[in-house]
Coordinates of C-alpha atoms in Angstrom, one line a residue:
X1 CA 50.2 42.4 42.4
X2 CA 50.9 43.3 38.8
X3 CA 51.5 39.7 38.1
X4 CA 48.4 38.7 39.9
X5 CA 46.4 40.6 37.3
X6 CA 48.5 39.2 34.8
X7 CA 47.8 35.6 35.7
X8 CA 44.3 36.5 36.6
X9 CA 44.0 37.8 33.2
X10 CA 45.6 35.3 31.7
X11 CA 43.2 32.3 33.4
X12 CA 39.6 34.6 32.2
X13 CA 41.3 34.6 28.6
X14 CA 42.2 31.0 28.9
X15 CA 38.4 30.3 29.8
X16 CA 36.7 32.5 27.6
X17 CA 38.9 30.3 24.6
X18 CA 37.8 27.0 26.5
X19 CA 33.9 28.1 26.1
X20 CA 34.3 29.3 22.9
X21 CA 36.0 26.0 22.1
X22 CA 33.1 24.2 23.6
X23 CA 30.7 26.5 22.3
X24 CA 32.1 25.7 18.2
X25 CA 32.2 22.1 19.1
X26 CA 28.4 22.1 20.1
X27 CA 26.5 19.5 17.1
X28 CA 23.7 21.7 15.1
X29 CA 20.7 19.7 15.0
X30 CA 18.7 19.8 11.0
X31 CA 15.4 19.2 11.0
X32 CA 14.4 16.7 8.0
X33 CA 10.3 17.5 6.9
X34 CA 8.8 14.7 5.3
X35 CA 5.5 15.9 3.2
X36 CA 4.0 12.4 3.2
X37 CA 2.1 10.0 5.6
X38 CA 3.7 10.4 9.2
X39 CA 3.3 6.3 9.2
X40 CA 4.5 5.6 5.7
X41 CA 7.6 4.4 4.7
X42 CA 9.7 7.5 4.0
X43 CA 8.8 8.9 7.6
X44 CA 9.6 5.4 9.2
X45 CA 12.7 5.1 7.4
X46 CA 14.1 9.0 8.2
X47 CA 13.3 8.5 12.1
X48 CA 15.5 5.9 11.5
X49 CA 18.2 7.7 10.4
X50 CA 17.7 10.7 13.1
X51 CA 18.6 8.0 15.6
X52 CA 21.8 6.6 13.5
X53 CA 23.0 10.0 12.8
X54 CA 24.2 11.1 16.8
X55 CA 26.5 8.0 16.2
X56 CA 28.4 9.2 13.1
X57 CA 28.6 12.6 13.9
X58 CA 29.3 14.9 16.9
X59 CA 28.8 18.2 14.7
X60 CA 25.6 17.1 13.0
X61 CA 22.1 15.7 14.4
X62 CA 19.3 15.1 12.1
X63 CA 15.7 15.4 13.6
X64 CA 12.8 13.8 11.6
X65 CA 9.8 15.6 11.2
X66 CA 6.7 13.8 9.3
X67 CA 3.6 15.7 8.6
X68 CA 1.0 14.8 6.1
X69 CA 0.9 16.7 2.9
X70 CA 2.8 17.1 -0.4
X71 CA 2.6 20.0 -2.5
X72 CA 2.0 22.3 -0.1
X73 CA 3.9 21.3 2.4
X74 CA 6.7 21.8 0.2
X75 CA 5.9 25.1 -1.0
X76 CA 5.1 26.3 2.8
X77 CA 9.0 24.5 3.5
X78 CA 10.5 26.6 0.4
X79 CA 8.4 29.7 1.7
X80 CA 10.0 29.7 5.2
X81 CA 13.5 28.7 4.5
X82 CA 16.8 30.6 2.6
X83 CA 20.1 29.1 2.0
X84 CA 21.9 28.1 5.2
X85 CA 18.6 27.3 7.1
X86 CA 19.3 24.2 9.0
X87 CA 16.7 22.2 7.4
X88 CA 16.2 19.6 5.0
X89 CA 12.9 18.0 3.5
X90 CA 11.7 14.9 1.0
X91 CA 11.1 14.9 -3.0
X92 CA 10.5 12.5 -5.1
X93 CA 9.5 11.9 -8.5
X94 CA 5.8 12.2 -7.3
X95 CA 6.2 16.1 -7.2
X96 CA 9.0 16.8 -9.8
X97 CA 8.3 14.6 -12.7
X98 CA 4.1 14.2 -12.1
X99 CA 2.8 17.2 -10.4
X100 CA 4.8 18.8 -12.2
X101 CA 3.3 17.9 -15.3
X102 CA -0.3 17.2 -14.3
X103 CA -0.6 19.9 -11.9
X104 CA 2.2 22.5 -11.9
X105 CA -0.3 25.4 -10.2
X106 CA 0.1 23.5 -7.0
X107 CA 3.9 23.5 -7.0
X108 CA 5.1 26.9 -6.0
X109 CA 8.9 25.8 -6.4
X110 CA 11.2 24.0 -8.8
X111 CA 13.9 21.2 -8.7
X112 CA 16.6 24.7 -8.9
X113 CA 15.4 25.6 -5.4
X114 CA 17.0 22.8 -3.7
X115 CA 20.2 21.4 -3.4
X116 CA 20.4 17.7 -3.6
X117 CA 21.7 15.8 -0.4
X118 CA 21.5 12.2 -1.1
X119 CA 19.1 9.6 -1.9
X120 CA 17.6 8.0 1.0
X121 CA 17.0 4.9 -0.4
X122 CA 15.0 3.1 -3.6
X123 CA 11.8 1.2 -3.3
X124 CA 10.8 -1.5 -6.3
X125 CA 7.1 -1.4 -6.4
X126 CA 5.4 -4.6 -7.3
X127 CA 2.4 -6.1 -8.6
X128 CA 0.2 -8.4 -7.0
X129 CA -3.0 -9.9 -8.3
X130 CA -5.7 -12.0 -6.9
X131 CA -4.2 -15.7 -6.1
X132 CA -8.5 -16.8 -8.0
X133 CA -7.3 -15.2 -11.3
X134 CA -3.7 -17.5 -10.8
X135 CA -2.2 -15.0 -12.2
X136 CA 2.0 -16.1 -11.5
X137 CA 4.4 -14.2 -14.1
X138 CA 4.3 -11.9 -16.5
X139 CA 3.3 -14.4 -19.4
X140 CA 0.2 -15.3 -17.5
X141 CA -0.8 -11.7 -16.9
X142 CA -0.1 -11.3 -20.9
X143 CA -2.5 -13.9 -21.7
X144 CA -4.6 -12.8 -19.0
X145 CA -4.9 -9.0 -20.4
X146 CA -5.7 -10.8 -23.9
X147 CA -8.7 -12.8 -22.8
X148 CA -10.3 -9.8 -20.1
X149 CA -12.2 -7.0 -20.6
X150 CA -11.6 -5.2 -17.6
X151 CA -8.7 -4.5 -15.6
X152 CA -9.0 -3.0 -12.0
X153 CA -5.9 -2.0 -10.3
X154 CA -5.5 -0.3 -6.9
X155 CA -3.3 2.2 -6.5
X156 CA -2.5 5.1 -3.6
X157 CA -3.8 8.2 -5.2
X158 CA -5.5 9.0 -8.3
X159 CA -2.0 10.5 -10.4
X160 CA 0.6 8.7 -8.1
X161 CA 3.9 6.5 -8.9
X162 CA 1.9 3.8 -8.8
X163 CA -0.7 5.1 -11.2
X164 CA 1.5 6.0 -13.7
X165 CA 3.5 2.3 -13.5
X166 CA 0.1 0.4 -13.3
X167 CA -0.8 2.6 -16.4
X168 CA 3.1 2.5 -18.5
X169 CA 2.7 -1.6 -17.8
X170 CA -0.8 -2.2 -19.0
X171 CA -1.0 0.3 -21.5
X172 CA 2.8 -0.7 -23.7
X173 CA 0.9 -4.2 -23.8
X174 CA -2.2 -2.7 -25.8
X175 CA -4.6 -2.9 -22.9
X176 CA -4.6 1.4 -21.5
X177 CA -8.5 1.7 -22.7
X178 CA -9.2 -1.6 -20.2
X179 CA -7.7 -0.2 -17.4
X180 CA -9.9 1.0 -14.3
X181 CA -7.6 2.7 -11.6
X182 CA -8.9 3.0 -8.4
X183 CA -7.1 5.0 -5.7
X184 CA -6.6 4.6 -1.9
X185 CA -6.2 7.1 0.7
X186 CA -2.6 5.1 1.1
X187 CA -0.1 2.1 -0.4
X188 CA -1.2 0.2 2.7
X189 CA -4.6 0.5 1.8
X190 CA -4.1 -0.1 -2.2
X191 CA -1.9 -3.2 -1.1
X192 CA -5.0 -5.0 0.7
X193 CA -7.6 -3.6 -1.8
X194 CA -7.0 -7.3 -3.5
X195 CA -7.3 -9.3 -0.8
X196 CA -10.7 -7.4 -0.1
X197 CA -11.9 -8.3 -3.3
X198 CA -12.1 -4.9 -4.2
X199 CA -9.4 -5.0 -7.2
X200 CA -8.0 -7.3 -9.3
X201 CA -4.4 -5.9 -9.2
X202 CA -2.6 -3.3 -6.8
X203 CA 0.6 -1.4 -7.4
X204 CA 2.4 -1.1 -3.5
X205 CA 5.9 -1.5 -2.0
X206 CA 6.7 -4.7 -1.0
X207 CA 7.0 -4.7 2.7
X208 CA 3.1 -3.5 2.4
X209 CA 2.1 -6.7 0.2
X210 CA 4.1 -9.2 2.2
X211 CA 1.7 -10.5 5.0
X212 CA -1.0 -10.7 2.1
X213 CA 1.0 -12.7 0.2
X214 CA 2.4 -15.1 2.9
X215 CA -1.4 -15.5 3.6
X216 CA -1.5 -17.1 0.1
X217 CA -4.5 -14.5 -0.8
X218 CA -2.7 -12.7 -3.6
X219 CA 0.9 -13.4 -6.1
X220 CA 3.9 -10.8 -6.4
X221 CA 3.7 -11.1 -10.4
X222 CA 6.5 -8.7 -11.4
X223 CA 9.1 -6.0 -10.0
X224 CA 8.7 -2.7 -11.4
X225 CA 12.3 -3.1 -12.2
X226 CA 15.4 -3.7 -15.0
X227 CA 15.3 -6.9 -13.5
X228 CA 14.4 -9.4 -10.8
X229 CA 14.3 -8.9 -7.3
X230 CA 17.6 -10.7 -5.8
X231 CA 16.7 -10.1 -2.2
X232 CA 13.8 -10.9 0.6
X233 CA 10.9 -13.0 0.2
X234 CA 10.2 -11.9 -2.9
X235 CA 13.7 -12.6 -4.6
X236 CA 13.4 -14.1 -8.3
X237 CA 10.1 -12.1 -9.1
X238 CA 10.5 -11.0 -12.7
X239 CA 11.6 -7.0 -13.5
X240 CA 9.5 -5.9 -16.1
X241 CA 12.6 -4.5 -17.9
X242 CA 13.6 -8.0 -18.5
X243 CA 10.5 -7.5 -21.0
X244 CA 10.8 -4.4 -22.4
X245 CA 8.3 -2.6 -20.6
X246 CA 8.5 0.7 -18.9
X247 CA 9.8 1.1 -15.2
X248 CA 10.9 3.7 -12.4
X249 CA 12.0 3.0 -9.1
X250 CA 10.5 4.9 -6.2
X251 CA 13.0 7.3 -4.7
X252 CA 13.5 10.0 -1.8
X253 CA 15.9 12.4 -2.2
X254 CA 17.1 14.4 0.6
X255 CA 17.2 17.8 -0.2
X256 CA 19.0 21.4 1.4
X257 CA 17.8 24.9 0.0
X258 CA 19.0 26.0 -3.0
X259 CA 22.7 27.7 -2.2
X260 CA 23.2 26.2 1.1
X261 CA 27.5 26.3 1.8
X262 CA 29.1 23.2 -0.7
X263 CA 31.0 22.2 2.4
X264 CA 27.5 21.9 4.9
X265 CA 26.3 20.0 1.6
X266 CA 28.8 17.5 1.1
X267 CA 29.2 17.0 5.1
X268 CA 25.3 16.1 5.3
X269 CA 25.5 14.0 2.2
X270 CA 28.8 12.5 4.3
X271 CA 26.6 11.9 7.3
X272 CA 23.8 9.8 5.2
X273 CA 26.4 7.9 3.4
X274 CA 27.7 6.5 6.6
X275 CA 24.2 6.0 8.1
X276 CA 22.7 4.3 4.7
X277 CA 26.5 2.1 4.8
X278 CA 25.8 1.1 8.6
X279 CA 25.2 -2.9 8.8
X280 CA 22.6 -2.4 10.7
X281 CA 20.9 0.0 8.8
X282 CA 21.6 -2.0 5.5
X283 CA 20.3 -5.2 7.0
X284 CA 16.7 -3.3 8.5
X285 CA 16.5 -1.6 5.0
X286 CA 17.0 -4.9 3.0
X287 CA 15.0 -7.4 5.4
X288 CA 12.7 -5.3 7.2
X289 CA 11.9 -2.3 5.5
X290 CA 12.4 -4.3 1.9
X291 CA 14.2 -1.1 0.4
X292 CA 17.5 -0.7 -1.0
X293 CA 20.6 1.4 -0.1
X294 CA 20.9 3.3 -3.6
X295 CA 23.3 6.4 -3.6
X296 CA 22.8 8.4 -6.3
X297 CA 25.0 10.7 -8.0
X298 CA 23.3 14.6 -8.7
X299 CA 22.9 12.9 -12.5
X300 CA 21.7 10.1 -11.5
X301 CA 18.9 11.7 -9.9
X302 CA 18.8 14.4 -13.0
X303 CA 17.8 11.1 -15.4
X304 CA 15.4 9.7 -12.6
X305 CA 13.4 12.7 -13.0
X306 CA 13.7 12.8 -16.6
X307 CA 13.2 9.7 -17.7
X308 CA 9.8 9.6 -15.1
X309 CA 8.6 12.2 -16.7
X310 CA 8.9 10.6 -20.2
X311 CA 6.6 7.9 -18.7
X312 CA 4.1 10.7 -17.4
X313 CA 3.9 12.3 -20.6
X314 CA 3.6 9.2 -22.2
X315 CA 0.7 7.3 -20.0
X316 CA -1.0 10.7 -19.0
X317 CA -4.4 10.0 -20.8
X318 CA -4.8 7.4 -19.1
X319 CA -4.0 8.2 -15.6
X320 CA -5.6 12.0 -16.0
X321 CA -8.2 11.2 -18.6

């Protein structure tokens, strides 16, 4: 009887190890917030990633969450969230090198309040211009910006990314006090402004330009880029660093709270690397999505913002007034 209790004993401690195994072994889902448009690129592309992430990792499930906002969303995000939380949300250079600037009352949070993930990928913003004013390269928008008075440009949002490189392009060639900005709700919306009629010029991602372009209604005139655009349908279109003038990339950086674990960290930062190195993922960011896989390092990102907010300080005046 004695060593009936024994084995019986034996078998419940057995058991209570195997749930406790199963129970540690169980994959802890983070939710990933992103502050922009639920439809836009950066929520299209993390939904993405969600459903890419259960097949590189059985400890770790990412669960995209797109809600329309910015500022606030983020300081509501920073409100309701301490180190550890299992939760991760979107910056960019819109908040941390503009608002910041521009508009610093609205940001109830700094860059030190988050710990930086990875980079979910880089988007080169182009500009497209009505196909009537044949306006091809950047030596024919030069000479174009010489003989015009006016210069209308569409752009998503009044103090956006796409403000300030519509205004660091046009204003380094002598032209800031012709430039009329007008912002959309959107890119989507800025990117078919010219087609419209309604601008001359728009400042949008590629993938959002592309149709309008096939159409023949407007030309991709220049990458807002060190240099040319070597993939997609818009591969050989001139950077305009090849000229000298001023450019950022567009970026989304996946970000923890601010003294999350190192190890929980560098495994989430694992988990995107193997996602963003995925074929497939590669092949829908490059063809589909017409982004780029672009890891960054914590000073890479450290430079982005600074050297953005160079540009801002810069071209303020005439983004701002």
């Amino acid at each position: 009887m004695k060593k009936r209790f024994l084995s019986l004993g034996l078998a419940l401690t057995m058991s209570a190890g195997v749930l406790a195994g199963c129970s540690g072994s169980q994959k802890s889902s983070w939710k990933v917030t992103c502050p922009w448009a639920p439809s836009g690129v950066a929520a299209v592309v993390s939904q993405k990633a969600a459903e890419m992430s259960t097949k590189y990792s059985d400890k770790l499930t990412l669960v995209a969450e797109a809600v329309p906002g910015d500022a606030a969303t983020v300081n509501t995000w920073i409100a309701n969230n301490d180190a550890n939380s299992k939760e991760l949300v979107f910056v960019g250079e819109g908040l941390l090198s503009i608002t910041s600037i521009l508009d610093p009352a609205k940001m109830q949070f700094t860059y030190d309040d988050f710990a930086y993930v990875e980079n979910l990928y880089s988007s080169v913003f182009v500009l497209s211009a009505d196909a009537t004013l044949n306006v091809k390269t950047l030596e024919d928008l030069e000479t174009y910006v010489k003989d015009t008075s006016e210069i209308s440009v569409a752009v998503n949002g009044a103090t956006g990314s796409e403000a300030f490189l519509a205004a660091s392009l046009f204003g380094s060639m002598g032209a800031g006090d012709k430039l009329k900005l007008t912002p959309y709700q959107s890119a989507a919306e800025a990117a078919q402004a010219v087609a419209k009629g309604e601008s001359s010029f728009a400042v949008s991602h590629q993938s959002q330009i592309l149709e309008t372009a096939q159409q023949g209604d407007v030309n991709v005139v220049c990458a807002f880029d060190e240099k040319a655009i070597e993939h997609g349908p818009f591969a050989g279109v001139q950077g305009v660093g090849e000229h000298g003038y001023p450019y950022f990339r567009n970026r989304c950086f996946v970000m923890a709270r601010a003294g999350t674990d190192a190890d929980k960290v560098t495994e989430l930062k694992e988990l995107y690397d193997e996602i963003l190195s995925d074929e497939e993922v590669k092949t829908w960011l490059q063809d589909t999505m017409l982004l780029e896989v672009d890891p960054m390092s914590q000073e890479d990102v450290e430079q982005h913002i600074e050297n953005v907010k160079n540009i801002v300080n810069e071209y303020k005046d005439i983004v701002a007034g």
